[in-house]
Tab-separated table of C-alpha atoms in Angstrom:
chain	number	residue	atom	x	y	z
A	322	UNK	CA	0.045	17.752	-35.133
A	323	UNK	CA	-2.366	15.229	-35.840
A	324	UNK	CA	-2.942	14.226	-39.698
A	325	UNK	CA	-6.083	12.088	-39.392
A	326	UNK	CA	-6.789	11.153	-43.195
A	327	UNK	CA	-4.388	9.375	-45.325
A	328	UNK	CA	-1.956	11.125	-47.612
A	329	UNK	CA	-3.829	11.449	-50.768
A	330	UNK	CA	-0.521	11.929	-52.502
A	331	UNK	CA	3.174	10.923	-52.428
A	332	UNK	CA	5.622	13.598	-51.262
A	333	UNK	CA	7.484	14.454	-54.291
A	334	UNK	CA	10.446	12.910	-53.431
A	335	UNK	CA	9.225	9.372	-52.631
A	336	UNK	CA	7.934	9.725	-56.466
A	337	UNK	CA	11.435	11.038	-57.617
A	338	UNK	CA	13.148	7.646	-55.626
A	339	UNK	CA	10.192	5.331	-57.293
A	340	UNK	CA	10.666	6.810	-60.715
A	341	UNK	CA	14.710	5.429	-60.091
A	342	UNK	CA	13.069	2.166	-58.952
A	343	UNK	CA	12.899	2.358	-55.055
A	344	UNK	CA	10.856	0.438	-53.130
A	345	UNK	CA	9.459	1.813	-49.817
A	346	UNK	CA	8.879	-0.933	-47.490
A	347	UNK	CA	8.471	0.933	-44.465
A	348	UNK	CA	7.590	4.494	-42.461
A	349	UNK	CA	9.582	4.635	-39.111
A	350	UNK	CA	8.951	6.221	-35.818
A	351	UNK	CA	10.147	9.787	-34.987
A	352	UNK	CA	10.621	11.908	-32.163
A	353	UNK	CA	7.331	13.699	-31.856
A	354	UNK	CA	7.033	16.477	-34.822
A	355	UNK	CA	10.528	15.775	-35.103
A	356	UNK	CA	11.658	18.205	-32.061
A	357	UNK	CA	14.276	16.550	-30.452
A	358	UNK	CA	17.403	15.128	-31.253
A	359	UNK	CA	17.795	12.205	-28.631
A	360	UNK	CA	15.057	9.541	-29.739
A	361	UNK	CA	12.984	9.181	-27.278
A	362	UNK	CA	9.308	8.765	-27.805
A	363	UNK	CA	7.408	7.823	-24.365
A	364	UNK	CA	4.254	8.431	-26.819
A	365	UNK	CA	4.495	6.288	-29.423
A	366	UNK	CA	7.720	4.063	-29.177
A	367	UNK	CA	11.837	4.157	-29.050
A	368	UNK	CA	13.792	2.469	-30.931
A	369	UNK	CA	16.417	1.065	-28.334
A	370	UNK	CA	20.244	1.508	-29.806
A	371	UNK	CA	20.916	-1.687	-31.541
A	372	UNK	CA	25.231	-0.749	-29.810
A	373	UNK	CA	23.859	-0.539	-26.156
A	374	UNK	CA	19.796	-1.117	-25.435
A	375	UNK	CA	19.701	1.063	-22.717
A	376	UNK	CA	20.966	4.012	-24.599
A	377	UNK	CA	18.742	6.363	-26.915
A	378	UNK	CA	19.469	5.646	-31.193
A	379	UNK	CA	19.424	9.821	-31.488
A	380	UNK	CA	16.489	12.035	-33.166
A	381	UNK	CA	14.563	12.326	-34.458
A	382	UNK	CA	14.740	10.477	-37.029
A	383	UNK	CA	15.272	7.616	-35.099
A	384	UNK	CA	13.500	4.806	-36.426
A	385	UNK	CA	15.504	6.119	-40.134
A	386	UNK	CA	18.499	4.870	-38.507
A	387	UNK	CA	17.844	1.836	-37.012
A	388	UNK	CA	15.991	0.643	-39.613
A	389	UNK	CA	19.642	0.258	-41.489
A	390	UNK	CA	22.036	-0.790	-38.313
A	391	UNK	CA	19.859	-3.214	-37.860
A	392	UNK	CA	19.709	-4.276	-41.204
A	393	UNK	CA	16.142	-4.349	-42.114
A	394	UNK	CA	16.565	-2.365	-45.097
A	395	UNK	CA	19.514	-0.665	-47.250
A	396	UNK	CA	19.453	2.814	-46.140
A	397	UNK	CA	16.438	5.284	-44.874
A	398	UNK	CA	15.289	9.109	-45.856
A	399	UNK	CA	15.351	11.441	-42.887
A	400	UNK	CA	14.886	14.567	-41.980
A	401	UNK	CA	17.006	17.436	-40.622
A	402	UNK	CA	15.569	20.602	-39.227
A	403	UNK	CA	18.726	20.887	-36.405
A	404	UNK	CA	20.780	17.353	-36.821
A	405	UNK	CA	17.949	15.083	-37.212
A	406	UNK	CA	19.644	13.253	-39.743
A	407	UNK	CA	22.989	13.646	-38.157
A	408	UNK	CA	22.820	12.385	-34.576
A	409	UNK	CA	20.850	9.475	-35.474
A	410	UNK	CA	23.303	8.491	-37.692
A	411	UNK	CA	26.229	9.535	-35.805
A	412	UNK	CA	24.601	7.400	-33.185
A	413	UNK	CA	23.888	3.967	-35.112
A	414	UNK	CA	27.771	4.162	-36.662
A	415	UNK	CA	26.398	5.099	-39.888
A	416	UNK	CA	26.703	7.680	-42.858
A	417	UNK	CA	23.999	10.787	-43.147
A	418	UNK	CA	24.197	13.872	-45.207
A	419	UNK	CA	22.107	16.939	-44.324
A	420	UNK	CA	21.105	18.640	-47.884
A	421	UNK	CA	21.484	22.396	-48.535
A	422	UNK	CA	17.543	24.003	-47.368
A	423	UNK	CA	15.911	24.120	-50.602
A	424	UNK	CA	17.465	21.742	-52.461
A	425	UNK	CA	14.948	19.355	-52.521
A	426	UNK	CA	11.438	20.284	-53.037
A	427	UNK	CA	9.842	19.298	-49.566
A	428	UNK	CA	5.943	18.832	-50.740
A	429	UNK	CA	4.573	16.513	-49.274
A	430	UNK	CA	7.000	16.661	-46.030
A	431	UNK	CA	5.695	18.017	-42.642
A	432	UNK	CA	7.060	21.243	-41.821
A	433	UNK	CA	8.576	22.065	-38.562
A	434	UNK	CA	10.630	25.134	-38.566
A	435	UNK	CA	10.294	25.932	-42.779
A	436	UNK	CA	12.981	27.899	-43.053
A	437	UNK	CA	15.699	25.324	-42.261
A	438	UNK	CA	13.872	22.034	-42.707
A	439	UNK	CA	15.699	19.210	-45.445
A	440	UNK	CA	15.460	15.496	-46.130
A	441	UNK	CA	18.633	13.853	-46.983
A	442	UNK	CA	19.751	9.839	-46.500
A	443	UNK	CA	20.911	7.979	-43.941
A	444	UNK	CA	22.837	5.147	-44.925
A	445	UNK	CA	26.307	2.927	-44.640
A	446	UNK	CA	28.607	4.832	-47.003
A	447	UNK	CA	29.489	7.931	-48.737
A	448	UNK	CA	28.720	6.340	-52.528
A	449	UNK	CA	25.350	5.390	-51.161
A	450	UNK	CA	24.310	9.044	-49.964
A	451	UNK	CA	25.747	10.174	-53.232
A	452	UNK	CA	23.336	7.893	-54.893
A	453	UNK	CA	19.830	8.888	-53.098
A	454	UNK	CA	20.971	12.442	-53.243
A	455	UNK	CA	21.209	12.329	-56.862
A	456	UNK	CA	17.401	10.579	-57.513
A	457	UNK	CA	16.182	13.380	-54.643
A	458	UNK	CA	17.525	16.237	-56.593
A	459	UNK	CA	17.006	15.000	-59.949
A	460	UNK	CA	20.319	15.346	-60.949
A	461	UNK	CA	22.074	13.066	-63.591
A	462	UNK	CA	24.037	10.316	-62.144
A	463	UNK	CA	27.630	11.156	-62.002
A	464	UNK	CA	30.459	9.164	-60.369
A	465	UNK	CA	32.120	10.661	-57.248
A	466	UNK	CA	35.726	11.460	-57.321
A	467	UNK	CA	38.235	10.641	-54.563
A	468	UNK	CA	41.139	14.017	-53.807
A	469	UNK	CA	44.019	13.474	-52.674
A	470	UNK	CA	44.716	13.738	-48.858
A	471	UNK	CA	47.528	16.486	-49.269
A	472	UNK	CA	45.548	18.483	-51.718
A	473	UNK	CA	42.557	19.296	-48.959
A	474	UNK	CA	42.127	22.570	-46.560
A	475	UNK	CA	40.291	21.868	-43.478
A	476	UNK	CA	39.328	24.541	-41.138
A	477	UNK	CA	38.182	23.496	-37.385
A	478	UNK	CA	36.162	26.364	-35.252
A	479	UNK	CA	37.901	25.666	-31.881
A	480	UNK	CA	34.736	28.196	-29.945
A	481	UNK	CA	31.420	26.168	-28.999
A	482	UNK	CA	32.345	23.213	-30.946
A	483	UNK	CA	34.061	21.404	-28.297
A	484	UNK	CA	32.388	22.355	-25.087
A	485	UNK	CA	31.563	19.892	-22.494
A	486	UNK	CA	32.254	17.824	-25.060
A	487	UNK	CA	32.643	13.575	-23.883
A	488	UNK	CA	36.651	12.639	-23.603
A	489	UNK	CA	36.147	9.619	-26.208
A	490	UNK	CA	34.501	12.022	-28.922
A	491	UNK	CA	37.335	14.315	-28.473
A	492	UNK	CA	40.388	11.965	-28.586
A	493	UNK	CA	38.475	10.338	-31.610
A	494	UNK	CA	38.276	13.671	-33.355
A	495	UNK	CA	41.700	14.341	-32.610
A	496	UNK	CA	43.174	11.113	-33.555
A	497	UNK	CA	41.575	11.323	-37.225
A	498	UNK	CA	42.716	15.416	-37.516
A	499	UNK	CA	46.028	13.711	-36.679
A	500	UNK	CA	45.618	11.046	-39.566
A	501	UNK	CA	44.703	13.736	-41.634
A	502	UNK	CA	47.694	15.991	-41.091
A	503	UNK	CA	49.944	13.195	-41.382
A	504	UNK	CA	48.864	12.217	-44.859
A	505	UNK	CA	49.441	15.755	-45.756
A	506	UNK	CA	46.045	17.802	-45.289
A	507	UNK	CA	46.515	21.379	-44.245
A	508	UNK	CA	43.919	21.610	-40.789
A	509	UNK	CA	43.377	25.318	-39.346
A	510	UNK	CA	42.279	25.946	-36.525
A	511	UNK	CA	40.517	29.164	-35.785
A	512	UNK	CA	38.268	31.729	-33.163
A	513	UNK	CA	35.013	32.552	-35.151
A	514	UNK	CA	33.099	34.898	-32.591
A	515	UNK	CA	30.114	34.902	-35.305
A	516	UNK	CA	29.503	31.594	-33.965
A	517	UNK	CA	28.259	32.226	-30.594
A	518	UNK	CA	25.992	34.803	-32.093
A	519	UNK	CA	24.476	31.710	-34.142
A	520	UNK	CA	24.149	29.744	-30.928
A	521	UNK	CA	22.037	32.696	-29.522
A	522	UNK	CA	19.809	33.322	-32.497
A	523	UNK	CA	18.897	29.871	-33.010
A	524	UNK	CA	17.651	29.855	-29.614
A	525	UNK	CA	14.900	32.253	-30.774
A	526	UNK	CA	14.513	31.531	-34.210
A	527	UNK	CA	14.102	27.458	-34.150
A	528	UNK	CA	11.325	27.537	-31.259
A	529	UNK	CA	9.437	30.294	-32.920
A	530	UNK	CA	9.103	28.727	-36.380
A	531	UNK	CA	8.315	25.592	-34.754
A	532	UNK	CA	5.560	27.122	-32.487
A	533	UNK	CA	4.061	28.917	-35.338
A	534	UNK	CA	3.776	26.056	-37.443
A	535	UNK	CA	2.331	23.733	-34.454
A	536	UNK	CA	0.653	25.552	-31.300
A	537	UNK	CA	-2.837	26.175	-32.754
A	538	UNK	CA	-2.327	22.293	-32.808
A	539	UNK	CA	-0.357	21.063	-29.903
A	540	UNK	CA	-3.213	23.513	-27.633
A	541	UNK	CA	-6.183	21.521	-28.323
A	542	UNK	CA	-4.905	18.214	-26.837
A	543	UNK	CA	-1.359	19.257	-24.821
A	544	UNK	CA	-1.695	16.831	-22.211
A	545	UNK	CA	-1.026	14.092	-24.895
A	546	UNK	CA	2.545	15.495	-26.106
A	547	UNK	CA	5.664	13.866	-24.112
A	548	UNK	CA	6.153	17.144	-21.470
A	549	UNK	CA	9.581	17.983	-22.372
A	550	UNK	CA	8.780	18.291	-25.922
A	551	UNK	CA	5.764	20.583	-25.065
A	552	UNK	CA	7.819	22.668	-23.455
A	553	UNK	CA	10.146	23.013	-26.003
A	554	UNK	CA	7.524	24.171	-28.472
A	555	UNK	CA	5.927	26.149	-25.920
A	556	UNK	CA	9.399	28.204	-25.696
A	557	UNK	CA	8.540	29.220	-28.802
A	558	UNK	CA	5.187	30.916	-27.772
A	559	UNK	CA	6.041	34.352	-26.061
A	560	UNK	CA	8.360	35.068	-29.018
A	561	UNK	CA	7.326	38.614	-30.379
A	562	UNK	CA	7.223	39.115	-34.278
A	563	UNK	CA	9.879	42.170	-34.470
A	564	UNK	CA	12.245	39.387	-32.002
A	565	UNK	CA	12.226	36.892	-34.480
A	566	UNK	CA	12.440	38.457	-37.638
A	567	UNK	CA	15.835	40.932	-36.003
A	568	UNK	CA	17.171	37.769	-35.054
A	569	UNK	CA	16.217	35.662	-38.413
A	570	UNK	CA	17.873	38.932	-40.454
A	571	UNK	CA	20.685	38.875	-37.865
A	572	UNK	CA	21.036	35.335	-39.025
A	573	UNK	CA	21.458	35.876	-42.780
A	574	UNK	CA	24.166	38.704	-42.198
A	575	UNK	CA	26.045	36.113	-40.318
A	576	UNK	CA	25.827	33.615	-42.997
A	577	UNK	CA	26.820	36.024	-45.597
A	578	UNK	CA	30.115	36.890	-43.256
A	579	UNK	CA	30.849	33.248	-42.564
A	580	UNK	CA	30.640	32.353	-46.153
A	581	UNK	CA	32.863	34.965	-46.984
A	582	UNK	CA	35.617	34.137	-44.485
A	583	UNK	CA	35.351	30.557	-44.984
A	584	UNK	CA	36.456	30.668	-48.887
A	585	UNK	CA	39.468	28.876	-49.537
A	586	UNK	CA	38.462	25.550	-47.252
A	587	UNK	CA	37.244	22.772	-48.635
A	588	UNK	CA	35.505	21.881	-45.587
A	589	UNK	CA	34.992	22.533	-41.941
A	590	UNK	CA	35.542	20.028	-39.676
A	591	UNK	CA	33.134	18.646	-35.990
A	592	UNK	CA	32.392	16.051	-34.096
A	593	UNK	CA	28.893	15.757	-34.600
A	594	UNK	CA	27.656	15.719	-31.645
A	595	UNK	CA	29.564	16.489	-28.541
A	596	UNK	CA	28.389	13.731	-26.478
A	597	UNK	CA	27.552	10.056	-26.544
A	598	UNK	CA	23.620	8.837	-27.012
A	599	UNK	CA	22.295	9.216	-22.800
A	600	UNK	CA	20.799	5.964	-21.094
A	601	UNK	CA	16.733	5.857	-22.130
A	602	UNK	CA	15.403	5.625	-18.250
A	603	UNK	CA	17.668	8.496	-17.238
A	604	UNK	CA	16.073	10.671	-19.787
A	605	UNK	CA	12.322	9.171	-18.797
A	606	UNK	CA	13.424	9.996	-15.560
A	607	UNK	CA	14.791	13.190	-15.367
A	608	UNK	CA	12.992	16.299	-17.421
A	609	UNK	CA	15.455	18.454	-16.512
A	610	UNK	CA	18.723	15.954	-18.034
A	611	UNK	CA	16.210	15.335	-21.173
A	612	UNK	CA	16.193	19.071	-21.840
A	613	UNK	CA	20.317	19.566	-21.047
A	614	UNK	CA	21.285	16.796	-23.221
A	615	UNK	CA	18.840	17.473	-26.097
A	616	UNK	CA	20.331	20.635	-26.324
A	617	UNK	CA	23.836	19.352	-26.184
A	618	UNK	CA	22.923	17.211	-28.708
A	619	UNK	CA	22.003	19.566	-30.949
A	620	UNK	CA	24.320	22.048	-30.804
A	621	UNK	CA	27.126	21.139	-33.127
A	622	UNK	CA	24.864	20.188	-36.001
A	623	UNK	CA	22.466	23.114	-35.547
A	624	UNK	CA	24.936	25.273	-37.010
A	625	UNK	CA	24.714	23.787	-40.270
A	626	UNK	CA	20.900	24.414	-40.482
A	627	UNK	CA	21.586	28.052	-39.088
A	628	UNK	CA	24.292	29.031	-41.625
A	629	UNK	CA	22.347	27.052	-43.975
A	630	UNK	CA	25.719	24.618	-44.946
A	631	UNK	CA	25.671	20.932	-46.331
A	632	UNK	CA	27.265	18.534	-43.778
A	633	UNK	CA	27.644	14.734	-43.611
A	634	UNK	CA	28.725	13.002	-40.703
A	635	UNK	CA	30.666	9.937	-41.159
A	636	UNK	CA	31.658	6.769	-38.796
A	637	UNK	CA	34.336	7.932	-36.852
A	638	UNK	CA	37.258	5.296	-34.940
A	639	UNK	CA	35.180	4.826	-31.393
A	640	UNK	CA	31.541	4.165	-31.607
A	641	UNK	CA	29.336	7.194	-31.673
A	642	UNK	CA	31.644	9.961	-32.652
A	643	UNK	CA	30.636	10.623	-35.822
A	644	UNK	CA	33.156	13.043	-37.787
A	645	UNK	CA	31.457	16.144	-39.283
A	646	UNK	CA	32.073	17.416	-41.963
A	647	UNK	CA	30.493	20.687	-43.579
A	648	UNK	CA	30.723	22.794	-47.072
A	649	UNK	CA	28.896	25.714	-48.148
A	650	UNK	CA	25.002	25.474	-50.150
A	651	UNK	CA	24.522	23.850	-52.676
A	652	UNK	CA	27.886	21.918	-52.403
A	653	UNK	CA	27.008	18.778	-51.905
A	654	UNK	CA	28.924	17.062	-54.477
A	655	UNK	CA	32.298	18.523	-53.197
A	656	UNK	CA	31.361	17.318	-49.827
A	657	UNK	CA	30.470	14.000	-50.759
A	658	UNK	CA	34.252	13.899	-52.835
A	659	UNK	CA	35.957	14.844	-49.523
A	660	UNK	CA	33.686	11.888	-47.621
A	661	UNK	CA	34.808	9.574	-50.090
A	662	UNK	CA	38.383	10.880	-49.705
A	663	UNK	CA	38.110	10.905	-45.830
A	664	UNK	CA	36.188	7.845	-45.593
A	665	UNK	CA	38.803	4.667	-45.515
A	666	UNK	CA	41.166	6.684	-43.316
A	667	UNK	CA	38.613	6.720	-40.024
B	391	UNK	CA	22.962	-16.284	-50.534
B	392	UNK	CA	23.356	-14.817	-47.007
B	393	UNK	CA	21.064	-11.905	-47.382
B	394	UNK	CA	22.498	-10.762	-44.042
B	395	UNK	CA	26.027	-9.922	-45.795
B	396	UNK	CA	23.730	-7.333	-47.504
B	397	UNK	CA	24.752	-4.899	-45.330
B	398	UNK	CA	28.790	-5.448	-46.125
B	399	UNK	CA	27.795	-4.422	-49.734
B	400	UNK	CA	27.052	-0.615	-51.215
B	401	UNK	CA	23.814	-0.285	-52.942
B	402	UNK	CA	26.325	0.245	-56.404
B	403	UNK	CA	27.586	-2.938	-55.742
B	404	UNK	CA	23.775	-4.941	-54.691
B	405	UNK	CA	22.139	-2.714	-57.842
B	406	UNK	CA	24.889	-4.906	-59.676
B	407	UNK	CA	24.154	-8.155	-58.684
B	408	UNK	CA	20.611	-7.294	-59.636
B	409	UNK	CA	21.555	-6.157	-63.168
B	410	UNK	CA	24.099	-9.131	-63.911
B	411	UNK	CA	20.850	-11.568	-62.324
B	412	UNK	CA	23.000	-12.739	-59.352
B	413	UNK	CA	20.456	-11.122	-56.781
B	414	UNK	CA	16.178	-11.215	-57.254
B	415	UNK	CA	14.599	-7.782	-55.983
B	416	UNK	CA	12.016	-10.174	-54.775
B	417	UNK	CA	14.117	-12.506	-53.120
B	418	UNK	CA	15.714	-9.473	-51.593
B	419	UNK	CA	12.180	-7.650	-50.115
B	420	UNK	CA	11.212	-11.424	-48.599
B	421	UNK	CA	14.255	-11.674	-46.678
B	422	UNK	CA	13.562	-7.916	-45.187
B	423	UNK	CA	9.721	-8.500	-44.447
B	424	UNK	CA	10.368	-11.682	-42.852
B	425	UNK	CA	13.381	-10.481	-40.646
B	426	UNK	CA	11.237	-7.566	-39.730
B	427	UNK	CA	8.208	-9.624	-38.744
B	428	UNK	CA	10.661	-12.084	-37.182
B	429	UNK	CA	12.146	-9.296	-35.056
B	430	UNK	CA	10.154	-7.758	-32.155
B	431	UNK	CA	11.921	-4.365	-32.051
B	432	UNK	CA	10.732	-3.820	-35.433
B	433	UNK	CA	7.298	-2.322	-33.493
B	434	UNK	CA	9.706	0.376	-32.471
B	435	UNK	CA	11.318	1.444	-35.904
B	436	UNK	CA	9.000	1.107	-38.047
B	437	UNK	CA	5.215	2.973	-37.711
B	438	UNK	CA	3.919	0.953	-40.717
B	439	UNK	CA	5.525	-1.975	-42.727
B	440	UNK	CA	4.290	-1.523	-46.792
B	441	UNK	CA	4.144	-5.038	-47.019
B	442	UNK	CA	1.703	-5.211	-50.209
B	443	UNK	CA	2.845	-2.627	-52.131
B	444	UNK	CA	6.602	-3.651	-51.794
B	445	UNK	CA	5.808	-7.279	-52.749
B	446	UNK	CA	4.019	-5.758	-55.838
B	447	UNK	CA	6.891	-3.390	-56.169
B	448	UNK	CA	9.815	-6.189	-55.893
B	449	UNK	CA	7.844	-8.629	-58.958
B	450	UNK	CA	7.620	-5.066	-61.405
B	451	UNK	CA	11.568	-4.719	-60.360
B	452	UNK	CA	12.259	-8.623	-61.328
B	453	UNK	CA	10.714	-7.913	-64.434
B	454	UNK	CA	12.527	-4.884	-65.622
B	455	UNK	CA	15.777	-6.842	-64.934
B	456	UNK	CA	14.699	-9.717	-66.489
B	457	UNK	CA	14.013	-8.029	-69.720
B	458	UNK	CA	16.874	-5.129	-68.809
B	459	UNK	CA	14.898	-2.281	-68.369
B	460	UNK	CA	16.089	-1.067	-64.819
B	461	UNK	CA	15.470	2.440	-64.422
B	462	UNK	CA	18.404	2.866	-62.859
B	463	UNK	CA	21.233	1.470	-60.253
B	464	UNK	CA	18.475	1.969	-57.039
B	465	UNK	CA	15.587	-0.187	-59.332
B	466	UNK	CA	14.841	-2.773	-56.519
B	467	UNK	CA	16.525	-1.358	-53.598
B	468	UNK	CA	14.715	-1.229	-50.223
B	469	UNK	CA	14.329	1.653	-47.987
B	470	UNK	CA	12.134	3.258	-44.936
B	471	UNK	CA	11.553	6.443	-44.852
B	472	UNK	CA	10.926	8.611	-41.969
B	473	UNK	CA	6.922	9.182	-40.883
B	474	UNK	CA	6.903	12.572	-41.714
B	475	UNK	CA	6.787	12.066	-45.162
B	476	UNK	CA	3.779	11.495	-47.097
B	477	UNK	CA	2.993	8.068	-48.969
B	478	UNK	CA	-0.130	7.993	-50.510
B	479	UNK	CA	-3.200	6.031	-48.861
B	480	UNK	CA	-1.555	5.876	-45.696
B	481	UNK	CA	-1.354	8.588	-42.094
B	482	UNK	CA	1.462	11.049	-41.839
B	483	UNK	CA	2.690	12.173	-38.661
B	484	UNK	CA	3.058	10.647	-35.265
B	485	UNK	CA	-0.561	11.301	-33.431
B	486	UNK	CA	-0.224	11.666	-29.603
């Protein structure tokens, strides 16, 4: 986990954003190896929530997104192996898009779990993600396009989605599928059993890939790693080969079937994350609460790095609940239409 | 100019100002270093401010603009980037 020497070379995409003239004036603190989605680094540091000090800011890219709320530059790169871009974002009242895997050549970018890891920007509106998206993937600048409202399917996955999920979060969501329907978008609302199967495989998968790419590492020294993110690597440990790669294949017939019964929408619809960022000394306090709410946290953006979708969350009406919204691969530039389209109405 | 507004306006919109002359990319970096180094939370966001090389960066940026060669609508916009990327000459990763 440690990287003693200094990079000898930029990761290809911080040469893609200075060839388009960006200027990197800062690295920012992360949840340790980027395992968690809450923020909290007892290690190293937290960045308190500039909306409430006593909450988290959400992981892991953490620093990422308070670098922008607070203003103390225009927009950040993150990463997003399970929301890490997401929650963060969702969490500072700000715009982040999670890129298709693959989409951007990672060199140069730590791995966690390779088989779902991305980079994509976190930022204070759609036209700006649109922007770095387009330098990070090389792609000739071209200008978004707003739909209109009445024109746009939505589906909504009422299983998982919505569990335990905080009152606020839910009457925000609701409110804006409301908005939505009354200015004439079609919203669906449907069972998807394949779901829960995603939820169980990703509890395998994600902790193997992550242990594989770390233990040798974390082992030498594990007394210095923040205990509940040990043991979340650690889960990954007893995880035997023929386990993970059933579940991993399990995982790509899934995404085939949910691709396939998901044509026709133009997106699918979440609240990002299901709950609201926890207080920072309940966490420090409480192992047991860290471990519940990272996984809470996690679980509605997870998905999208399971079934391998694009998703951006946006700013939703009460602080925190950050409306998701998620396309299939390599669709990025539909999703970012349907931001802008969505955008003014939350 | 309020540099604080900054963050009312889209990067489109500040890439603009920077193209018609209305905004200096070094003007603009100043105003981030010092609120950083004004700001003690920024020990908490950021693992490593590039102070030098975005100075350096900021006066190359004024120049294209000056003699309208911008490379493009980002030329002189600042980010952070998250430590798990690597920028050459300096540590990657978060060491326990």
């Amino acid at each position: 986990m440690t990287n003693n020497s200094k990079a000898e070379e930029n990761a290809l995409f911080i040469n893609d954003l200075q060839d388009h003239g960006v200027i990197f004036m800062g690295k920012t603190h992360m949840t340790e190896l980027a395992f968690s989605g809450l923020g909290l680094n007892p290690i190293t540091a937290t960045p308190k929530n500039p909306f409430n000090r006593e909450l988290v800011a959400g992981g892991s890219s953490s620093g990422s997104a308070v670098s922008v709320s607070k203003n103390f530059c225009l927009a950040s790169i993150g990463s997003d192996t399970g929301g890490s871009v997401r929650i963060p974002a969702a969490w500072n009242n700000l715009v982040g898009l999670k890129t298709t895997h693959n989409i951007v050549d990672l060199t140069g970018v730590l791995k966690l779990c390779p088989s779902f890891d991305t980079i994509g920007p976190i930022c204070r509106s759609v036209e700006d993600a649109h922007l770095i998206f387009s330098a990070i993937t090389n792609a000739k600048f071209k200008k978004l396009k707003k739909y209109e409202q009445k024109n746009l399917k939505f589906l909504v996955i009422k299983n998982i989605f919505f569990d335990d999920i905080d009152s606020d979060i839910y009457q925000s969501f609701n409110e804006t599928i409301e908005t939505l329907v009354r200015n004439g978008a079609t919203v669906e609302y449907r069972d998807f059993e394949e779901i829960d199967d995603v939820l169980e495989i990703s509890k395998t998968v994600f902790p193997a890939e992550a242990y594989g790419m770390w233990g040798d590492k974390i082992e030498k020294n594990p007394e210095k790693m923040y205990g509940p993110i040990l043991k979340r690597f650690r889960s990954g440990k007893n995880i035997l080969a023929h386990d993970y790669l059933s579940s991993l294949f399990r995982l790509f017939d899934l995404r085939t079937v949910f691709l396939k019964k998901t044509m026709g929408f133009d997106a699918i619809l979440a609240p990002t994350s299901s709950i609201k960022p926890p207080s920072i000394e309940k966490l420090l306090n409480d192992d047991n609460f860290f471990t519940e709410q990272n996984l809470l946290a996690l679980r509605n953006t997870r998905m999208a790095n399971s079934l391998n979708l694009c998703a951006l969350t946006l700013p939703n009406k009460i602080s925190f609940s950050g409306l998701m919204i998620m396309a299939h691969p390599y669709n990025e530039t539909h999703l970012l239409n349907v931001g802008l389209t969505l955008e003014k109405s939350l | 100019m309020d540099y604080e507004q900054l963050k009312y306006k889209t990067i489109t919109e500040i890439g603009d100002f920077v193209e018609k002359g209305d905004l200096c990319p070094e003007d603009i970096i100043h105003f981030y270093l010092e609120k950083i180094s004004s700001d003690p939370e920024a020990k908490h966001v950021f693992t490593e401010v590039l102070e030098k090389s975005s100075i350096s960066s900021a006066k190359e940026s004024k120049q294209r603009a000056k003699a309208g060669l911008r490379k493009s609508i980002l030329d002189g916009i600042p980010l952070s980037v998250k430590d798990l990327a690597n920028i050459k000459g300096y540590h990657t990763g978060e060491v326990p």
